[in-house]
PDB file of C-alpha atoms and ligand atoms in Angstrom:
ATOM      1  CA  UNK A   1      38.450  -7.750  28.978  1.00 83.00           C
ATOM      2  CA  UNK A   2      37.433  -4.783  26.957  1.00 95.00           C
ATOM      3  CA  UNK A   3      34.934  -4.969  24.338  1.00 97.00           C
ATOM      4  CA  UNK A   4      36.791  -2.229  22.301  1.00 98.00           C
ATOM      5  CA  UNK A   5      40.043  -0.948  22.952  1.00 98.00           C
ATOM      6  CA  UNK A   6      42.141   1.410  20.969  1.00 98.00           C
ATOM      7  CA  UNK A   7      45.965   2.038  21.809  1.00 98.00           C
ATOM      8  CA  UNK A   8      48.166   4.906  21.031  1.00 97.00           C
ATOM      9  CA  UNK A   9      45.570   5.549  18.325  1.00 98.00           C
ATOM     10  CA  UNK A  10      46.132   8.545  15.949  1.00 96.00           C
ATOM     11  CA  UNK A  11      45.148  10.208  12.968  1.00 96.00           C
ATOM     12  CA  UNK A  12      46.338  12.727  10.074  1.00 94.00           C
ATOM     13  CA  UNK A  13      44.398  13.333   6.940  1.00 91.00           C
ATOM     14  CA  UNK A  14      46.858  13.309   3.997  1.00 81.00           C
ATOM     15  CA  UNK A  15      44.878  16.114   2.239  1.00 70.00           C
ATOM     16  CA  UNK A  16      46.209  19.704   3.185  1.00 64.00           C
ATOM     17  CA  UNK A  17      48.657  21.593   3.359  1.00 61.00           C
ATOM     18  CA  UNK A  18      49.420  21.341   7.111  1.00 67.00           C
ATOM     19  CA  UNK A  19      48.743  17.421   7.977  1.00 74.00           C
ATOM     20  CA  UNK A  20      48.021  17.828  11.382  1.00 84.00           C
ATOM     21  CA  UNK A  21      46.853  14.689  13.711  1.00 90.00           C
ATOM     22  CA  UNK A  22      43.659  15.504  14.414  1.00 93.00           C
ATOM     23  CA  UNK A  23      44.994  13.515  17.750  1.00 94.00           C
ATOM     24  CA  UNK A  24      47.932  11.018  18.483  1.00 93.00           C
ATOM     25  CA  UNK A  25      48.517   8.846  20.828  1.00 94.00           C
ATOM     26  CA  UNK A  26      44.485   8.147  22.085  1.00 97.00           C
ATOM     27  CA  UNK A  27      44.076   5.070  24.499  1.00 97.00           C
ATOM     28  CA  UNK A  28      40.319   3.946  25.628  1.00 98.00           C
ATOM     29  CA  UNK A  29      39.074   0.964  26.934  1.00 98.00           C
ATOM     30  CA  UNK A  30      35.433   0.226  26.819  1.00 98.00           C
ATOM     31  CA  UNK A  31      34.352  -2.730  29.294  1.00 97.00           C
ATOM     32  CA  UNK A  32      31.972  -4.692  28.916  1.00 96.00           C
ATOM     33  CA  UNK A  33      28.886  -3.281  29.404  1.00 96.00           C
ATOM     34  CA  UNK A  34      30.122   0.445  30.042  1.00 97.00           C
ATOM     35  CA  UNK A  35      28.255   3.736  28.671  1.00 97.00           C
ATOM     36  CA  UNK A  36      31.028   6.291  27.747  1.00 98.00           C
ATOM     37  CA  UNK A  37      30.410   9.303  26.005  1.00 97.00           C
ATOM     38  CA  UNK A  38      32.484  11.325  23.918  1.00 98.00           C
ATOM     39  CA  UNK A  39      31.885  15.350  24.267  1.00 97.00           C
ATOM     40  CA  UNK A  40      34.205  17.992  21.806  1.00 95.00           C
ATOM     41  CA  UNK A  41      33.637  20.842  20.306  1.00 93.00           C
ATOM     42  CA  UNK A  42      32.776  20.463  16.441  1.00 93.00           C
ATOM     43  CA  UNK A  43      36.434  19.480  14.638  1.00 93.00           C
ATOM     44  CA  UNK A  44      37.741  17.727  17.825  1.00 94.00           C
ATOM     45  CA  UNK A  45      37.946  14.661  16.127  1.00 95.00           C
ATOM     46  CA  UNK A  46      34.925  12.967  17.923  1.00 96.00           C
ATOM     47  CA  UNK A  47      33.659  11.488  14.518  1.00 95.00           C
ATOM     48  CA  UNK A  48      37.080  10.985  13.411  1.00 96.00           C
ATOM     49  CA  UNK A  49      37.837   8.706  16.534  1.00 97.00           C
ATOM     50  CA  UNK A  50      34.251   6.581  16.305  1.00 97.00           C
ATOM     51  CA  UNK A  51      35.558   5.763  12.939  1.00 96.00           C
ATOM     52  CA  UNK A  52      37.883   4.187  13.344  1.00 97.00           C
ATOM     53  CA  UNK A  53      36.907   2.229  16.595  1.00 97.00           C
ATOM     54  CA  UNK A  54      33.903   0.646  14.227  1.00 96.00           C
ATOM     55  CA  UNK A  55      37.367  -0.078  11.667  1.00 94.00           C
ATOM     56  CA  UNK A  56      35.596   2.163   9.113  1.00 93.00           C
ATOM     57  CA  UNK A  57      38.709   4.176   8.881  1.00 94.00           C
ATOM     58  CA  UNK A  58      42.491   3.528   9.118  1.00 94.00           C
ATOM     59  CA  UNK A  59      44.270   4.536  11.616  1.00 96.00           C
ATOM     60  CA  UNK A  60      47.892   6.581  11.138  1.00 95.00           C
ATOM     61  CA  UNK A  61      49.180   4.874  14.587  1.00 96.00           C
ATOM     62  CA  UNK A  62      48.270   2.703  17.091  1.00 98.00           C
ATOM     63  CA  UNK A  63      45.780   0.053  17.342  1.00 98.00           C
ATOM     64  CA  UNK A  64      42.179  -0.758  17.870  1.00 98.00           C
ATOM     65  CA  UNK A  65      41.011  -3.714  19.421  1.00 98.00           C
ATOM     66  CA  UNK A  66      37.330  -5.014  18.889  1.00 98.00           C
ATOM     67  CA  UNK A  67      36.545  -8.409  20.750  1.00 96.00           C
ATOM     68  CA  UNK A  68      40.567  -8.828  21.666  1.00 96.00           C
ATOM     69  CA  UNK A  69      40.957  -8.923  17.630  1.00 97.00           C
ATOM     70  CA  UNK A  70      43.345  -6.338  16.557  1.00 97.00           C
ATOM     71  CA  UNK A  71      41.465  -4.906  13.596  1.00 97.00           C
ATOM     72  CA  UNK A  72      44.553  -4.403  11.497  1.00 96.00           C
ATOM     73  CA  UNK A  73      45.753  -7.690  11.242  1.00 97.00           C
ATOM     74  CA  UNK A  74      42.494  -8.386   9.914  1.00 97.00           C
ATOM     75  CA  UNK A  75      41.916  -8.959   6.050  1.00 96.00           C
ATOM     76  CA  UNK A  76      38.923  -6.339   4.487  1.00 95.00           C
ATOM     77  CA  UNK A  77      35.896  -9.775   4.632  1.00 95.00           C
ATOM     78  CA  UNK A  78      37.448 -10.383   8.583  1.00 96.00           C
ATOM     79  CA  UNK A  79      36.791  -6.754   9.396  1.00 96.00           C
ATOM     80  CA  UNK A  80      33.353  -6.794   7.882  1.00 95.00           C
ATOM     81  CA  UNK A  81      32.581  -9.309   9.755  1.00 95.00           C
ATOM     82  CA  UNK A  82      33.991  -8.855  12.646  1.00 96.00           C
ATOM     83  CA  UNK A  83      32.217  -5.644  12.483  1.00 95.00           C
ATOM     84  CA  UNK A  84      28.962  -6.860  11.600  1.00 94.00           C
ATOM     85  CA  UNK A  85      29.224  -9.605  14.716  1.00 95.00           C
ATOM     86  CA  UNK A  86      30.480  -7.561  17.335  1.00 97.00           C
ATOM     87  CA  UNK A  87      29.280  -3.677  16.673  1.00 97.00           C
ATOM     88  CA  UNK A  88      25.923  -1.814  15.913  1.00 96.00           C
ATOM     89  CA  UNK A  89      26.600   1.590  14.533  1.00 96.00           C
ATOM     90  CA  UNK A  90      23.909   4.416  15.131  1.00 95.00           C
ATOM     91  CA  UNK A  91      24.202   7.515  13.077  1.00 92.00           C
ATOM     92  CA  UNK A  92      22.345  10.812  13.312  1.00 88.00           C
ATOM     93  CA  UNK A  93      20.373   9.867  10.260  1.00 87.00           C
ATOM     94  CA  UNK A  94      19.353   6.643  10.015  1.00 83.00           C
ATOM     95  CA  UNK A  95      20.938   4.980   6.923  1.00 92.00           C
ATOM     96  CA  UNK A  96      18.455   2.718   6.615  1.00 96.00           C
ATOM     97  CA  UNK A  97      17.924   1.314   2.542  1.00 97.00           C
ATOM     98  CA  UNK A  98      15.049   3.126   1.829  1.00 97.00           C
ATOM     99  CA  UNK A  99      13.673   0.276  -0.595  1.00 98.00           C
ATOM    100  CA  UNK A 100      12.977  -1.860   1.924  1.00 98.00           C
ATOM    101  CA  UNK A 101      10.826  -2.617   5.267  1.00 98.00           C
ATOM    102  CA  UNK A 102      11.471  -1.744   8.292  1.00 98.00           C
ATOM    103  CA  UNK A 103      11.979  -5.300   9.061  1.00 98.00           C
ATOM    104  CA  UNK A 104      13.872  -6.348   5.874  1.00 98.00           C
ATOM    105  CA  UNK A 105      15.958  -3.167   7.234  1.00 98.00           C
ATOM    106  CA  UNK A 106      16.235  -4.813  10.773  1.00 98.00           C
ATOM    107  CA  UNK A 107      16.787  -8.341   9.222  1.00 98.00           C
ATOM    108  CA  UNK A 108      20.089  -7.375   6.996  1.00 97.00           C
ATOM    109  CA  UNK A 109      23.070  -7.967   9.648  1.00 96.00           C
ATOM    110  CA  UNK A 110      21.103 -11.417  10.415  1.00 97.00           C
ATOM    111  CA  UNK A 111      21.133 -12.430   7.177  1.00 97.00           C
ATOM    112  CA  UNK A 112      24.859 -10.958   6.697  1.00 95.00           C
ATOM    113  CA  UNK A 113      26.304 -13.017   9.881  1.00 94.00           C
ATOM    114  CA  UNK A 114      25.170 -15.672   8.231  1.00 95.00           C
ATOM    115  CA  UNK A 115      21.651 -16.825   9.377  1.00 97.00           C
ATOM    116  CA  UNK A 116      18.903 -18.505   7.508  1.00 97.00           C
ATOM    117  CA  UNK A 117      16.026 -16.289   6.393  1.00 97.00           C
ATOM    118  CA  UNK A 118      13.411 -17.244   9.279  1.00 97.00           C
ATOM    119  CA  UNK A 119      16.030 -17.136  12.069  1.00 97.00           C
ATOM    120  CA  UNK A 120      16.597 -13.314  10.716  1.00 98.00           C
ATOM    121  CA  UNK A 121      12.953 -12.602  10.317  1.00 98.00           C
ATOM    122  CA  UNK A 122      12.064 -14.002  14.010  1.00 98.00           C
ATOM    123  CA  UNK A 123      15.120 -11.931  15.858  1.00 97.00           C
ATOM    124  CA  UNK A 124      14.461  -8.643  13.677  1.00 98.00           C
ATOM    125  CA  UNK A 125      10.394  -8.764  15.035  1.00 98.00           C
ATOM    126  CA  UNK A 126      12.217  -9.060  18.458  1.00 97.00           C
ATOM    127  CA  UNK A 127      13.848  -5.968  18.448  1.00 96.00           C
ATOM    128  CA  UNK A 128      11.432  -4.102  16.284  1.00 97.00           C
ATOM    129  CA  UNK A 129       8.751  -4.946  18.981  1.00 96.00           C
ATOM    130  CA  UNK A 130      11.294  -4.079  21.718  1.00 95.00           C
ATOM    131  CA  UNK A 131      11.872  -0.567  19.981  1.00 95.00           C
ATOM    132  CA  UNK A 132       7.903  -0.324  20.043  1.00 95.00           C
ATOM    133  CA  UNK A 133       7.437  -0.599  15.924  1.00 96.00           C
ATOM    134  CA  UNK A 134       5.747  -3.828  16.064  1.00 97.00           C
ATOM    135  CA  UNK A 135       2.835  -2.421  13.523  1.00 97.00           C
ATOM    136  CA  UNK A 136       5.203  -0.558  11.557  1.00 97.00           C
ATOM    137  CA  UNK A 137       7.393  -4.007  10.357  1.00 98.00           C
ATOM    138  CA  UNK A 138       6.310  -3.435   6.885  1.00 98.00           C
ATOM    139  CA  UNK A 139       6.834   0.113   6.425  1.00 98.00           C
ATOM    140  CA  UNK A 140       9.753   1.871   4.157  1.00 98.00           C
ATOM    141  CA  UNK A 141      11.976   4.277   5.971  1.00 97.00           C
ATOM    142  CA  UNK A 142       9.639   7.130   3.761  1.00 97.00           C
ATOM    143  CA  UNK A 143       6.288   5.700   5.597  1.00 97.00           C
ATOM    144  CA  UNK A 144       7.959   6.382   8.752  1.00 97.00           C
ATOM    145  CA  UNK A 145       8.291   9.268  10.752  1.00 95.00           C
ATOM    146  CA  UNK A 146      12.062  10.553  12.172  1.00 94.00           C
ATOM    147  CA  UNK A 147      11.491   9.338  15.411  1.00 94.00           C
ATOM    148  CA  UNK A 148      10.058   6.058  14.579  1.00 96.00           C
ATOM    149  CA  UNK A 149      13.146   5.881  11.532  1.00 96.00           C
ATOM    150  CA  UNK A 150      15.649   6.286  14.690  1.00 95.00           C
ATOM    151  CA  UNK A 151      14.011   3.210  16.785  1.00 95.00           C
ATOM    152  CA  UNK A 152      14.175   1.240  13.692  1.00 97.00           C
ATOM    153  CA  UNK A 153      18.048   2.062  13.121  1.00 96.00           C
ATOM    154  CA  UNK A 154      18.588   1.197  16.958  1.00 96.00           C
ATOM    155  CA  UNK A 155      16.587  -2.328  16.696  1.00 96.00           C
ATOM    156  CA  UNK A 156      19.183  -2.696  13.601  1.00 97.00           C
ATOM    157  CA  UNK A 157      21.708  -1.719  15.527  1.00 96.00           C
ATOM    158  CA  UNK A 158      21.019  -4.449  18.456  1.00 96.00           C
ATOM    159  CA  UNK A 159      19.631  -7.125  16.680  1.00 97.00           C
ATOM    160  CA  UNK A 160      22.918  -9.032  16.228  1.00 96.00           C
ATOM    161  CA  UNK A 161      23.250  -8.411  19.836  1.00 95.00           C
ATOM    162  CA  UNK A 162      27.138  -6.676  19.591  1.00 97.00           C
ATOM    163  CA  UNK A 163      29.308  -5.865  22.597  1.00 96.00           C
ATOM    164  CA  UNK A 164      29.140  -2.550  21.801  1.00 97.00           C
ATOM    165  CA  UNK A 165      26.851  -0.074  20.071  1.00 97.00           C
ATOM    166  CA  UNK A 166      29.098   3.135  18.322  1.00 97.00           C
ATOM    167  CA  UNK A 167      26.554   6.135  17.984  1.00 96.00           C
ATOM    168  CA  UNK A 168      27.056   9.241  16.089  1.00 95.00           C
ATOM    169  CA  UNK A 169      25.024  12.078  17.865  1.00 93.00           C
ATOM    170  CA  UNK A 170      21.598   9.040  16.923  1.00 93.00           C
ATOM    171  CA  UNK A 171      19.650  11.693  18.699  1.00 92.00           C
ATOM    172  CA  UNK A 172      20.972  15.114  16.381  1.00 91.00           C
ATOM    173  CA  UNK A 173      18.033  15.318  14.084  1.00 90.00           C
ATOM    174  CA  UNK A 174      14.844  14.936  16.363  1.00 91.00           C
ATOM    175  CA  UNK A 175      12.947  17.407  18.198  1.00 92.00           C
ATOM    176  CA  UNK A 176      13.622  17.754  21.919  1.00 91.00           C
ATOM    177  CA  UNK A 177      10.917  15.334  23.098  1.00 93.00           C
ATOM    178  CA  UNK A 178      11.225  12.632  20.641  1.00 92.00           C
ATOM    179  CA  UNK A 179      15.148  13.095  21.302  1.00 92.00           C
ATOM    180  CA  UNK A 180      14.864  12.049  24.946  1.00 92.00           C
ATOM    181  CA  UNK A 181      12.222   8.805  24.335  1.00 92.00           C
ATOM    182  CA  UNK A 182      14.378   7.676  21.460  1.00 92.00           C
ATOM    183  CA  UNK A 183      17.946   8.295  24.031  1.00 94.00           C
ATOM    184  CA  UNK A 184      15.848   6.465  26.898  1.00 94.00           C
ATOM    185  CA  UNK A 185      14.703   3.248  24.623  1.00 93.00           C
ATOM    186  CA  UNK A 186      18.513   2.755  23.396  1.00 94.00           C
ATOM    187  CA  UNK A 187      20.218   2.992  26.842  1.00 95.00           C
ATOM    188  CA  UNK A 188      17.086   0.918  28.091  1.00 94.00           C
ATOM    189  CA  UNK A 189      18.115  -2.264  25.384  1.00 94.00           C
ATOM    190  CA  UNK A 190      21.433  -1.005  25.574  1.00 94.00           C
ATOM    191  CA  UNK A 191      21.343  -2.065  29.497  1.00 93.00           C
ATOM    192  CA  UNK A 192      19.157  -4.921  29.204  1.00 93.00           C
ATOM    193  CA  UNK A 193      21.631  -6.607  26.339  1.00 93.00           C
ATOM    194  CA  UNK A 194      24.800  -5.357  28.586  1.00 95.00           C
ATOM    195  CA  UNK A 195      26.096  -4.156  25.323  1.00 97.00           C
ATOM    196  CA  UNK A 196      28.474  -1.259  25.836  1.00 97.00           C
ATOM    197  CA  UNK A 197      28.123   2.273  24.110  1.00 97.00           C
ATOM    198  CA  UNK A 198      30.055   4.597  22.903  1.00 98.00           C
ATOM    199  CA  UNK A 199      28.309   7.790  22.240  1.00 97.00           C
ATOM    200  CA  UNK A 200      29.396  10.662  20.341  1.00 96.00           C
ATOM    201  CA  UNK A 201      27.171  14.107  21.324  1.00 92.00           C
ATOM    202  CA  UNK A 202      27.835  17.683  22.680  1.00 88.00           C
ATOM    203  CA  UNK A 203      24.340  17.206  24.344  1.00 89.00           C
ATOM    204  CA  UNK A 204      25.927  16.995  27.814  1.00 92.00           C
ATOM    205  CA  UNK A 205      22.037  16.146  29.863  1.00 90.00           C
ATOM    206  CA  UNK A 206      22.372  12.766  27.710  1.00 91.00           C
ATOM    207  CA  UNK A 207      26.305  12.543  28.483  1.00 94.00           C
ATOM    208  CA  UNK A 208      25.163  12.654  32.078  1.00 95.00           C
ATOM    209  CA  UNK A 209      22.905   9.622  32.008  1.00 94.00           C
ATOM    210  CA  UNK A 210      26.176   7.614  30.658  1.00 96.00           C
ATOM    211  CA  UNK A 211      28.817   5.647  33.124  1.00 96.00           C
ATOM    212  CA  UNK A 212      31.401   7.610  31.932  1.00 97.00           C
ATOM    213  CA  UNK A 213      32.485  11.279  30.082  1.00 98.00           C
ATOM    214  CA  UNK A 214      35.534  11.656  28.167  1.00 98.00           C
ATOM    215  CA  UNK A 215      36.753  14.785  26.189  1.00 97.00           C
ATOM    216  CA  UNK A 216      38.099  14.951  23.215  1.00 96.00           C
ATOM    217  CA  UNK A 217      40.090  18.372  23.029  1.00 95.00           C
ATOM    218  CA  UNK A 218      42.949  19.495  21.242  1.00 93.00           C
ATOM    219  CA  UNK A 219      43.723  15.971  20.438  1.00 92.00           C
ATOM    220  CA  UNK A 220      43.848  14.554  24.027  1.00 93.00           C
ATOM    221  CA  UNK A 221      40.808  12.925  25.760  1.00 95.00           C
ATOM    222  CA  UNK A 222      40.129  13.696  29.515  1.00 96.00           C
ATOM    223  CA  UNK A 223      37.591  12.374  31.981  1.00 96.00           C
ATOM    224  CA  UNK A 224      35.750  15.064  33.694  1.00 96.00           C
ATOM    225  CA  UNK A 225      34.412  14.362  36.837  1.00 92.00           C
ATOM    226  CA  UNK A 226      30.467  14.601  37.376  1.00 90.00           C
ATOM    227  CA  UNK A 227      30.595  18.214  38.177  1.00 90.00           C
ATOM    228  CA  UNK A 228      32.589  18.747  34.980  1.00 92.00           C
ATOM    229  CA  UNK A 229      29.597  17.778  32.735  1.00 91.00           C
TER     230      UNK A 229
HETATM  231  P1  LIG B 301      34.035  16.207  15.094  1.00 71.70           P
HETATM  232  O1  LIG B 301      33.300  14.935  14.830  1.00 71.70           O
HETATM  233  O2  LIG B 301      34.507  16.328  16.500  1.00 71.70           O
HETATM  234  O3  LIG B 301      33.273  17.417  14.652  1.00 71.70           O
HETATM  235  P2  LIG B 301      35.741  15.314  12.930  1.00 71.70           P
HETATM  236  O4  LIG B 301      36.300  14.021  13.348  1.00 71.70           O
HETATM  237  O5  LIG B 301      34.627  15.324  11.960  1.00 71.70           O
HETATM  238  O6  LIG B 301      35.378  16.185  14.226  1.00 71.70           O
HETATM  239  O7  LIG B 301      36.921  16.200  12.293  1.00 71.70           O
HETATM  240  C1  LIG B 301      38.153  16.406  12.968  1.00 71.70           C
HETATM  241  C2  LIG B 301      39.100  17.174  12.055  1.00 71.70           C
HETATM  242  O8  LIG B 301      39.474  16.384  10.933  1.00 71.70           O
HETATM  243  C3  LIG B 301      38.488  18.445  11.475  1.00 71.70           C
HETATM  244  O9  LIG B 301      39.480  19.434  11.402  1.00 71.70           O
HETATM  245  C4  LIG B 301      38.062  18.018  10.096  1.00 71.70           C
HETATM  246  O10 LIG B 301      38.054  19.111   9.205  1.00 71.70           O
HETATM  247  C5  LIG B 301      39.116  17.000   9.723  1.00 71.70           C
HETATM  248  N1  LIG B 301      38.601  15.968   8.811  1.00 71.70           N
HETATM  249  C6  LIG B 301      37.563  15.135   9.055  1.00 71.70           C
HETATM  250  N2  LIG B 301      37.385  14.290   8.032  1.00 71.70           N
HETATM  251  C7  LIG B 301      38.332  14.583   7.114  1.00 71.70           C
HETATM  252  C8  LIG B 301      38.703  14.057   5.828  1.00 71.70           C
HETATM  253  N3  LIG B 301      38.031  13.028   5.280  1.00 71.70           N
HETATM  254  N4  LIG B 301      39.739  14.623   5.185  1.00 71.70           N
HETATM  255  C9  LIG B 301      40.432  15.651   5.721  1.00 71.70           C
HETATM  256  N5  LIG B 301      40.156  16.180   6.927  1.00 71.70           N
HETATM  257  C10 LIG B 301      39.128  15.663   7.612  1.00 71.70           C
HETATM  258  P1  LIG B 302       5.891  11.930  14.712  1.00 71.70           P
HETATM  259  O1  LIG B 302       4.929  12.668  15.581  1.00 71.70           O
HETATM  260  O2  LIG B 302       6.527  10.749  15.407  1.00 71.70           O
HETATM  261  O3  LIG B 302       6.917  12.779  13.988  1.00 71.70           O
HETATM  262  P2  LIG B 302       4.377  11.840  12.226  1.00 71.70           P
HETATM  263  O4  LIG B 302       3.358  12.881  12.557  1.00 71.70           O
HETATM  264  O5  LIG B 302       5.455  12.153  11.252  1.00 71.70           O
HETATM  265  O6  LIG B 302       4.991  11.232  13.576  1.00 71.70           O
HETATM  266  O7  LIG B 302       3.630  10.538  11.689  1.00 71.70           O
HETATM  267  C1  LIG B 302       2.551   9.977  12.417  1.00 71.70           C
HETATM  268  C2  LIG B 302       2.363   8.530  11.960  1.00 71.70           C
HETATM  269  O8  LIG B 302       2.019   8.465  10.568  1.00 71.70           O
HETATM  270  C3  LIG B 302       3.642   7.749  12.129  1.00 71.70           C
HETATM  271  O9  LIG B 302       3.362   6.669  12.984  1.00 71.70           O
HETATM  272  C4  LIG B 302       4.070   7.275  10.759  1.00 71.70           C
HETATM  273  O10 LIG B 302       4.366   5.898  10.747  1.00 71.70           O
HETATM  274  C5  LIG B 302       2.853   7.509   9.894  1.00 71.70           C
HETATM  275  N1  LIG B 302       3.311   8.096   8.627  1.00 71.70           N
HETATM  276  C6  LIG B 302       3.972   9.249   8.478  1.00 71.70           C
HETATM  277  N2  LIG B 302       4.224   9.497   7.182  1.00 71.70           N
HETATM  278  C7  LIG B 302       3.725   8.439   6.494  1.00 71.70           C
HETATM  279  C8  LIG B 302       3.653   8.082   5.100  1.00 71.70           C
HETATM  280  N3  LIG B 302       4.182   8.855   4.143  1.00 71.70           N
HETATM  281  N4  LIG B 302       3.040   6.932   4.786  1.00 71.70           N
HETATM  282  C9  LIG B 302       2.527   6.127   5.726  1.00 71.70           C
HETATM  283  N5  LIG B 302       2.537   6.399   7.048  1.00 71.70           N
HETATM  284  C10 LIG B 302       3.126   7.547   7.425  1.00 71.70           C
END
């Protein structure tokens, strides 16, 4: 089945005038595994729509599906932790809490799902090794540098080992170079975890490299074929 599904999903903002759905009547399904990426001009809705697959957001109609769980039949704690469990979240900037280590950073959705301390501590130096940052475990987001705060926020993103991985342009703020190493490390662990991805960009090289590309536009979303991207 589909690691994240959403069904005749739309949205309207209540503020404005005009309460337009940004879309209405969205359906996606995300197997396991699957890279799908999400090109749209800026306003499409692309943000909008990662939302609220992650359950961050409400949606005005339809359904979204995480795990088979239909997130609004879910109380606020199920959601959270349903969320925490099944999804890694990757944003442009890196959100990570700027008081701690990389690895306290890395051990936080461990610790949240539940684990004991050295359980957390062992899987985070996993993925922080994976991402390359093995001699940078005890460094605050500050000590770091943007490329090395983006691996960090993708071994947070993996360590819980979701089905799928919802990124929000993680790529946006680096230079070119760093860009493409960072992009190339994620699908790497991405593909090695068989955790699924669903990647918001209007960087269409990197939409390329996924298995699939939708478009979001004027509130419907279309597959283009490989000489469409
Ligand atoms: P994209 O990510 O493709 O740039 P967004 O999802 O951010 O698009 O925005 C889609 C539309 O919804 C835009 O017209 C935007 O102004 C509007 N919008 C986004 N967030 C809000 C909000 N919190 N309240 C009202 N309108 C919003
Ligand atoms: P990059 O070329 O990846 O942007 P930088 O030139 O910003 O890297 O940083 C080089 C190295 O110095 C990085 O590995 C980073 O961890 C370290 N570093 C950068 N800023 C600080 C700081 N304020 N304190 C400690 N180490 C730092």
């Amino acid at each position: 089945g589909a690691v994240i599904e959403a069904r005749g999903l739309g949205k309207t903002y209540a503020e404005g005038s005009l309460r337009t759905p940004v879309f209405d009547g969205l359906d996606l399904a995300v197997a396991r595994g699957e890279t799908v990426a999400i090109l749209g001009a800026s306003g499409a809705g692309k943000s909008t729509l990662l939302h609220l697959l992650g359950g961050l957001d409400t949606p005005s109609a339809g359904e979204v599906y995480v795990d088979g769980q239909k997130m609004s039949a879910l109380s606020d704690a199920e959601r959270g932790r349903l969320r925490n469990r099944a999804l890694g979240f990757i944003y442009q900037f890196h959100h990570l809490l700027p008081e701690f280590t990389a690895l306290e950073n890395v051990m936080l959705p461990v610790v949240l799902g539940g684990a004991r301390v050295p359980q957390a501590e062992q899987k985070a130096r996993a993925l922080l090794d994976a991402v390359g940052l093995g001699h940078r475990m005890a460094h605050k987001p500050g000590e770091l540098s943007g490329g090395e705060r983006q691996r960090a926020a993708v071994a947070r993103a993996l360590v819980n080992r979701p089905g799928c991985v919802l990124g929000d342009e993680p790529t946006g703020n680096l230079d070119e170079k760093t860009a493409a190493t960072v992009f190339d490390l994620m699908l790497d662990l991405n593909r090695d975890q068989r955790t699924s991805l669903v990647l918001v960009t209007h960087d269409r090289r990197l939409a390329r490299r996924l298995d699939r590309v939708l478009e979001l536009h004027e509130g419907r979303l279309r597959e283009l074929a490989p000489d469409e991207v």
